[in-house]
mmCIF file of C-alpha atoms in Angstrom:
data_model
loop_
_atom_site.group_PDB
_atom_site.id
_atom_site.type_symbol
_atom_site.label_atom_id
_atom_site.label_comp_id
_atom_site.label_asym_id
_atom_site.label_seq_id
_atom_site.Cartn_x
_atom_site.Cartn_y
_atom_site.Cartn_z
ATOM 1 C CA MET G 1 24.114 -19.441 -8.820
ATOM 2 C CA GLN G 2 25.502 -15.956 -8.382
ATOM 3 C CA PHE G 3 23.691 -13.720 -5.756
ATOM 4 C CA LEU G 4 24.487 -9.931 -5.949
ATOM 5 C CA HIS G 5 23.015 -7.927 -3.168
ATOM 6 C CA ASP G 6 24.297 -4.960 -0.890
ATOM 7 C CA PRO G 7 23.433 -5.251 2.927
ATOM 8 C CA ASN G 8 24.177 -1.760 3.184
ATOM 9 C CA PHE G 9 22.047 -0.586 0.263
ATOM 10 C CA SER G 10 20.502 2.838 0.851
ATOM 11 C CA HIS G 11 18.181 4.724 -1.587
ATOM 12 C CA SER G 12 15.492 7.507 -1.401
ATOM 13 C CA PHE G 13 12.934 5.366 -3.147
ATOM 14 C CA PHE G 14 14.031 1.738 -3.361
ATOM 15 C CA LEU G 15 14.120 -0.279 -0.383
ATOM 16 C CA ASP G 16 16.651 -2.965 -1.823
ATOM 17 C CA VAL G 17 18.071 -4.270 -5.130
ATOM 18 C CA THR G 18 19.105 -7.902 -5.910
ATOM 19 C CA ARG G 19 20.356 -9.791 -9.066
ATOM 20 C CA ILE G 20 20.513 -13.707 -9.237
ATOM 21 C CA ASP G 21 22.320 -15.117 -12.327
ATOM 22 C CA TYR G 22 21.717 -18.949 -12.647
ATOM 23 C CA GLN G 23 24.623 -21.094 -13.952
ATOM 24 C CA GLN G 24 22.658 -24.307 -14.124
ATOM 25 C CA ASP G 25 19.153 -25.493 -13.917
ATOM 26 C CA MET G 26 18.007 -25.324 -10.529
ATOM 27 C CA PRO G 27 15.198 -27.314 -8.542
ATOM 28 C CA ALA G 28 11.805 -25.628 -7.631
ATOM 29 C CA GLN G 29 12.103 -23.237 -4.807
ATOM 30 C CA VAL G 30 9.394 -21.801 -2.711
ATOM 31 C CA ILE G 31 9.398 -17.888 -2.496
ATOM 32 C CA ASN G 32 7.470 -16.482 0.315
ATOM 33 C CA ASP G 33 6.015 -12.927 0.465
ATOM 34 C CA TYR G 34 7.743 -10.266 2.513
ATOM 35 C CA GLY G 35 4.968 -7.528 2.529
ATOM 36 C CA TYR G 36 6.585 -5.279 -0.038
ATOM 37 C CA SER G 37 6.126 -4.495 -3.620
ATOM 38 C CA TYR G 38 8.623 -5.456 -6.151
ATOM 39 C CA ILE G 39 9.412 -4.454 -9.827
ATOM 40 C CA MET G 40 11.103 -7.218 -11.351
ATOM 41 C CA PHE G 41 13.120 -8.151 -14.486
ATOM 42 C CA ARG G 42 13.333 -11.687 -16.067
ATOM 43 C CA TYR G 43 15.841 -12.824 -18.549
ATOM 44 C CA GLY G 44 15.745 -16.332 -19.777
ATOM 45 C CA THR G 45 13.431 -19.086 -18.739
ATOM 46 C CA ILE G 46 11.736 -19.075 -15.240
ATOM 47 C CA ASP G 47 8.554 -20.845 -14.370
ATOM 48 C CA ALA G 48 6.547 -19.836 -11.553
ATOM 49 C CA PHE G 49 3.429 -21.459 -9.865
ATOM 50 C CA ASP G 50 0.918 -19.777 -7.671
ATOM 51 C CA HIS G 51 0.051 -21.084 -4.136
ATOM 52 C CA ASN G 52 -2.575 -23.304 -5.717
ATOM 53 C CA GLY G 53 -0.030 -25.286 -8.071
ATOM 54 C CA ALA G 54 -1.315 -23.418 -11.125
ATOM 55 C CA GLN G 55 1.320 -22.049 -13.709
ATOM 56 C CA VAL G 56 1.497 -18.449 -14.199
ATOM 57 C CA ALA G 57 3.006 -16.405 -17.036
ATOM 58 C CA VAL G 58 6.066 -14.597 -16.045
ATOM 59 C CA PRO G 59 6.645 -11.305 -18.015
ATOM 60 C CA GLU G 60 9.909 -9.791 -18.714
ATOM 61 C CA LYS G 61 9.235 -6.763 -16.793
ATOM 62 C CA PHE G 62 6.443 -6.916 -14.266
ATOM 63 C CA ILE G 63 5.527 -5.558 -10.884
ATOM 64 C CA LYS G 64 4.236 -7.641 -7.699
ATOM 65 C CA GLY G 65 2.680 -6.889 -4.436
ATOM 66 C CA THR G 66 1.632 -8.494 -1.233
ATOM 67 C CA GLY G 67 0.153 -12.050 -1.833
ATOM 68 C CA ASP G 68 0.805 -15.710 -1.241
ATOM 69 C CA PHE G 69 3.924 -17.672 -1.864
ATOM 70 C CA PHE G 70 4.922 -18.829 -5.242
ATOM 71 C CA THR G 71 6.981 -21.692 -6.443
ATOM 72 C CA VAL G 72 9.815 -20.745 -8.828
ATOM 73 C CA LYS G 73 11.976 -22.807 -10.961
ATOM 74 C CA ALA G 74 14.862 -21.207 -12.913
ATOM 75 C CA TYR G 75 16.925 -22.694 -15.813
ATOM 76 C CA LYS G 76 20.471 -22.160 -16.900
ATOM 77 C CA GLU G 77 21.510 -18.814 -17.842
ATOM 78 C CA ALA G 78 18.310 -17.364 -16.479
ATOM 79 C CA THR G 79 18.510 -13.826 -14.494
ATOM 80 C CA TRP G 80 16.350 -12.156 -12.035
ATOM 81 C CA ILE G 81 16.747 -8.580 -11.094
ATOM 82 C CA SER G 82 14.496 -7.595 -8.213
ATOM 83 C CA ILE G 83 13.969 -3.894 -7.037
ATOM 84 C CA GLU G 84 12.049 -3.841 -3.608
ATOM 85 C CA LEU G 85 9.760 -0.850 -2.996
ATOM 86 C CA PRO G 86 7.468 0.091 -0.102
ATOM 87 C CA ASN G 87 4.298 -1.971 0.115
ATOM 88 C CA HIS G 88 2.021 0.959 -1.120
ATOM 89 C CA ILE G 89 3.940 1.561 -4.466
ATOM 90 C CA LEU G 90 1.807 -1.348 -6.327
ATOM 91 C CA HIS G 91 -1.429 0.743 -5.342
ATOM 92 C CA SER G 92 0.242 3.931 -6.292
ATOM 93 C CA ILE G 93 1.352 2.603 -9.700
ATOM 94 C CA THR G 94 -1.864 0.525 -10.641
ATOM 95 C CA LYS G 95 -4.601 2.683 -8.890
ATOM 96 C CA ILE G 96 -6.323 -0.754 -8.716
ATOM 97 C CA HIS G 97 -7.825 -2.420 -5.407
ATOM 98 C CA GLY G 98 -5.304 -4.412 -3.757
ATOM 99 C CA VAL G 99 -7.310 -7.497 -3.463
ATOM 100 C CA LYS G 100 -7.513 -7.590 -7.346
ATOM 101 C CA ASN G 101 -3.959 -7.308 -7.794
ATOM 102 C CA ARG G 102 -3.236 -10.163 -5.177
ATOM 103 C CA ASN G 103 -1.101 -13.066 -6.669
ATOM 104 C CA LYS G 104 -0.643 -11.207 -9.851
ATOM 105 C CA LEU G 105 2.514 -10.745 -11.965
ATOM 106 C CA ILE G 106 1.404 -7.328 -13.527
ATOM 107 C CA ASP G 107 3.083 -6.358 -16.889
ATOM 108 C CA LEU G 108 4.934 -3.128 -15.997
ATOM 109 C CA SER G 109 4.353 -1.980 -19.658
ATOM 110 C CA LEU G 110 1.029 -1.085 -18.734
ATOM 111 C CA TYR G 111 2.417 1.771 -16.648
ATOM 112 C CA VAL G 112 5.740 2.813 -18.190
ATOM 113 C CA ASP G 113 6.241 3.828 -21.969
ATOM 114 C CA ASP G 114 7.501 1.129 -23.957
ATOM 115 C CA ASP G 115 10.728 2.897 -25.125
ATOM 116 C CA THR G 116 11.821 3.557 -21.544
ATOM 117 C CA LEU G 117 11.153 0.265 -20.424
ATOM 118 C CA ASP G 118 12.824 -1.476 -23.332
ATOM 119 C CA SER G 119 15.852 0.708 -22.875
ATOM 120 C CA LEU G 120 16.061 0.025 -19.086
ATOM 121 C CA TYR G 121 15.412 -3.794 -19.653
ATOM 122 C CA HIS G 122 18.299 -4.074 -22.220
ATOM 123 C CA LYS G 123 20.797 -1.747 -20.123
ATOM 124 C CA LEU G 124 20.080 -3.826 -16.863
ATOM 125 C CA ALA G 125 20.994 -7.163 -18.708
ATOM 126 C CA THR G 126 24.723 -6.003 -18.551
ATOM 127 C CA ALA G 127 24.676 -4.258 -15.094
ATOM 128 C CA MET G 128 26.740 -6.532 -12.910
ATOM 129 C CA THR G 129 26.859 -4.335 -9.660
ATOM 130 C CA ILE G 130 24.171 -2.957 -7.448
ATOM 131 C CA GLU G 131 25.410 0.623 -8.022
ATOM 132 C CA ASP G 132 24.993 0.270 -11.846
ATOM 133 C CA ILE G 133 21.492 -1.451 -11.634
ATOM 134 C CA THR G 134 20.605 1.586 -9.245
ATOM 135 C CA ILE G 135 22.054 4.443 -11.639
ATOM 136 C CA ILE G 136 20.543 2.724 -14.570
ATOM 137 C CA THR G 137 17.090 2.438 -13.021
ATOM 138 C CA ASP G 138 17.211 5.990 -11.563
ATOM 139 C CA HIS G 139 18.000 7.249 -15.052
ATOM 140 C CA HIS G 140 14.891 5.644 -16.805
ATOM 141 C CA LEU G 141 12.180 5.824 -13.974
ATOM 142 C CA ARG G 142 13.102 8.790 -11.957
ATOM 143 C CA SER G 143 10.333 10.799 -13.769
ATOM 144 C CA TYR G 144 7.809 8.317 -12.363
ATOM 145 C CA TYR G 145 8.892 8.389 -8.608
ATOM 146 C CA LYS G 146 6.807 11.580 -7.736
ATOM 147 C CA GLU G 147 3.643 10.043 -9.248
ATOM 148 C CA TRP G 148 4.346 6.667 -7.534
ATOM 149 C CA SER G 149 5.028 8.105 -4.285
ATOM 150 C CA VAL G 150 1.488 9.133 -3.110
ATOM 151 C CA LEU G 151 1.242 8.445 0.593
ATOM 152 C CA TYR G 152 -2.070 6.444 1.529
ATOM 153 C CA PRO G 153 -3.582 6.301 4.832
ATOM 154 C CA SER G 154 -2.369 2.636 5.238
ATOM 155 C CA VAL G 155 1.550 3.831 4.987
ATOM 156 C CA GLU G 156 1.952 5.051 8.525
ATOM 157 C CA ILE G 157 0.194 1.823 9.729
ATOM 158 C CA VAL G 158 2.124 -0.541 7.715
ATOM 159 C CA ASN G 159 5.478 1.228 8.944
ATOM 160 C CA HIS G 160 4.221 0.694 12.413
ATOM 161 C CA ILE G 161 3.585 -3.002 11.666
ATOM 162 C CA PHE G 162 7.284 -3.289 10.380
ATOM 163 C CA HIS G 163 8.508 -1.330 13.466
ATOM 164 C CA LYS G 164 6.668 -3.758 15.948
ATOM 165 C CA LYS G 165 8.094 -6.758 13.719
ATOM 166 C CA GLY G 166 4.357 -7.934 13.253
ATOM 167 C CA LYS G 167 3.727 -8.163 17.157
ATOM 168 C CA VAL G 168 0.493 -6.301 16.979
ATOM 169 C CA THR G 169 -3.294 -6.934 16.887
ATOM 170 C CA VAL G 170 -5.973 -5.219 14.663
ATOM 171 C CA SER G 171 -7.399 -3.836 18.064
ATOM 172 C CA GLU G 172 -3.994 -2.477 18.966
ATOM 173 C CA LEU G 173 -3.903 -0.695 15.581
ATOM 174 C CA ALA G 174 -7.330 0.577 16.214
ATOM 175 C CA ASP G 175 -6.508 2.175 19.453
ATOM 176 C CA ARG G 176 -3.310 3.735 18.123
ATOM 177 C CA PHE G 177 -4.633 5.131 14.788
ATOM 178 C CA PRO G 178 -7.951 7.153 14.082
ATOM 179 C CA TYR G 179 -9.735 4.039 12.222
ATOM 180 C CA SER G 180 -12.189 1.592 13.467
ATOM 181 C CA GLU G 181 -11.092 -2.222 13.057
ATOM 182 C CA ARG G 182 -13.885 -2.448 10.299
ATOM 183 C CA THR G 183 -12.161 0.616 8.534
ATOM 184 C CA LEU G 184 -8.616 -0.708 8.854
ATOM 185 C CA GLY G 185 -9.931 -3.888 7.324
ATOM 186 C CA ARG G 186 -11.353 -2.195 4.122
ATOM 187 C CA MET G 187 -8.355 0.118 4.121
ATOM 188 C CA PHE G 188 -5.838 -2.748 3.995
ATOM 189 C CA LEU G 189 -7.776 -4.733 1.497
ATOM 190 C CA LYS G 190 -7.638 -1.816 -0.952
ATOM 191 C CA GLU G 191 -4.235 -0.349 -0.344
ATOM 192 C CA VAL G 192 -2.240 -3.570 0.722
ATOM 193 C CA GLY G 193 -3.922 -6.433 -0.703
ATOM 194 C CA ALA G 194 -4.362 -8.286 2.580
ATOM 195 C CA PRO G 195 -6.345 -7.993 5.914
ATOM 196 C CA PRO G 196 -4.462 -6.191 8.492
ATOM 197 C CA GLN G 197 -4.014 -9.183 10.887
ATOM 198 C CA ARG G 198 -2.888 -11.386 8.048
ATOM 199 C CA PHE G 199 -0.320 -8.809 7.083
ATOM 200 C CA ALA G 200 1.047 -8.384 10.455
ATOM 201 C CA ASN G 201 1.211 -12.058 11.069
ATOM 202 C CA LEU G 202 3.267 -12.128 7.747
ATOM 203 C CA VAL G 203 5.562 -9.605 9.012
ATOM 204 C CA ARG G 204 6.016 -11.491 12.343
ATOM 205 C CA PHE G 205 6.768 -14.788 10.527
ATOM 206 C CA ASN G 206 9.506 -13.233 8.337
ATOM 207 C CA ASN G 207 11.152 -11.660 11.261
ATOM 208 C CA ALA G 208 11.216 -14.862 13.097
ATOM 209 C CA ILE G 209 12.473 -16.609 9.940
ATOM 210 C CA ARG G 210 15.199 -14.014 9.903
ATOM 211 C CA ALA G 211 16.216 -14.529 13.621
ATOM 212 C CA LEU G 212 16.457 -18.263 13.079
ATOM 213 C CA GLU G 213 18.719 -17.745 10.071
ATOM 214 C CA THR G 214 21.140 -15.326 11.897
ATOM 215 C CA GLN G 215 20.856 -16.285 15.641
ATOM 216 C CA GLU G 216 22.716 -19.711 15.435
ATOM 217 C CA ASN G 217 23.411 -19.757 19.217
ATOM 218 C CA GLU G 218 19.886 -19.336 20.436
ATOM 219 C CA SER G 219 17.365 -22.116 20.814
ATOM 220 C CA LEU G 220 14.442 -22.429 18.577
ATOM 221 C CA GLN G 221 11.967 -22.292 21.598
ATOM 222 C CA SER G 222 13.724 -18.827 22.909
ATOM 223 C CA ILE G 223 13.359 -17.450 19.297
ATOM 224 C CA LEU G 224 9.885 -18.343 18.664
ATOM 225 C CA GLU G 225 8.654 -16.940 22.193
ATOM 226 C CA LYS G 226 10.111 -13.365 21.270
ATOM 227 C CA PHE G 227 7.817 -13.300 18.341
ATOM 228 C CA ASP G 228 4.916 -14.436 20.430
ATOM 229 C CA TYR G 229 4.632 -17.958 19.396
ATOM 230 C CA TYR G 230 3.086 -19.843 22.251
ATOM 231 C CA ASP G 231 4.512 -23.246 21.020
ATOM 232 C CA GLN G 232 6.206 -24.874 17.913
ATOM 233 C CA SER G 233 2.707 -26.042 16.607
ATOM 234 C CA HIS G 234 1.757 -22.324 16.535
ATOM 235 C CA PHE G 235 4.791 -21.512 14.247
ATOM 236 C CA GLU G 236 4.167 -24.541 12.059
ATOM 237 C CA LYS G 237 0.784 -23.408 11.306
ATOM 238 C CA ASP G 238 2.112 -19.918 9.966
ATOM 239 C CA PHE G 239 4.886 -21.903 8.222
ATOM 240 C CA LYS G 240 2.370 -23.848 6.364
ATOM 241 C CA LYS G 241 0.358 -20.742 5.587
ATOM 242 C CA PHE G 242 3.068 -18.430 4.184
ATOM 243 C CA LEU G 243 5.323 -21.168 2.551
ATOM 244 C CA GLY G 244 3.066 -23.991 1.730
ATOM 245 C CA GLN G 245 5.148 -26.784 3.273
ATOM 246 C CA ASN G 246 5.514 -28.341 6.437
ATOM 247 C CA ILE G 247 8.942 -27.695 8.237
ATOM 248 C CA LYS G 248 9.943 -31.313 7.796
ATOM 249 C CA GLU G 249 9.361 -30.938 3.997
ATOM 250 C CA TYR G 250 11.220 -27.494 3.608
ATOM 251 C CA LYS G 251 14.258 -27.848 1.651
ATOM 252 C CA ASN G 252 15.809 -24.654 -0.026
ATOM 253 C CA GLU G 253 19.161 -24.769 -1.813
ATOM 254 C CA PHE G 254 19.017 -21.065 -2.018
ATOM 255 C CA ASN G 255 18.939 -20.575 1.741
ATOM 256 C CA PRO G 256 20.792 -23.508 3.563
ATOM 257 C CA LEU G 257 20.948 -21.083 6.766
ATOM 258 C CA LEU G 258 17.076 -21.401 7.238
ATOM 259 C CA SER G 259 17.180 -25.163 6.406
ATOM 260 C CA ASN G 260 19.648 -25.786 9.053
ATOM 261 C CA ALA G 261 17.894 -23.607 11.348
ATOM 262 C CA LEU G 262 14.563 -25.399 11.149
ATOM 263 C CA ALA G 263 16.621 -28.599 12.077
ATOM 264 C CA ARG G 264 17.282 -27.461 15.601
ATOM 265 C CA LYS G 265 15.346 -29.467 18.126
ATOM 266 C CA TYR G 266 12.639 -27.547 19.755
ATOM 267 C CA VAL G 267 12.465 -28.041 23.748
ATOM 268 C CA LYS G 268 9.855 -26.405 26.031
ATOM 269 C CA LEU G 269 11.317 -25.098 28.984
ATOM 270 C CA ASP G 270 9.455 -25.643 32.414
ATOM 271 C CA LEU G 271 9.738 -22.227 34.007
#
């Protein structure tokens, strides 16, 4: 597997760009949600299954927003190109209530003219650097960026949740922003596709996962406490919710750092 990514990537519209090329058939892998929207391009054969285990069709060019985990199986000579976008972009593009888009891989041809999209798809196939992928995508889609950049009321709140690394409650959001908890709930279901507390918990979980991957010398217990998990069972409930597996079951050939991190012994310190 060849993984193409630039950790220093910067762009006025995209958050990140990734390309994955598969040199052999891969075992099924669980892909969790990170709370963003994605424009994705598939080349070759890739099977996908939703959180209930039902197989879903994978268009060649699609957009996906916040939802539950997917299980993905890629085959030899397949390729993913993934363009990460702010969470609200899915709603900006489709103008559809977020809950109705949840867990759907939406054909991008419904929102971009066929000639533009076909040209983009074929030129990206041979783009082997992040810079080339970005330049080609900009050339084809730049005229859509303004239309897709409509700022909804949820945008500032979502940015605050990311800034707080998910360590925030709905009542705290209602105190900070001029919306009641009930209004926040309706807003997030429409624009984000998930209730605000679930979205915040997802962001917190992903930040905890990143810390586990990168902070090799810190104990599991210490990292979990930083993210307001009061014990390991609390974290394991989120792990099951967002990745569909128990920690002991989790195996990911794409991410050996996380697999190794989860093998650390959890020791509760007596203070």
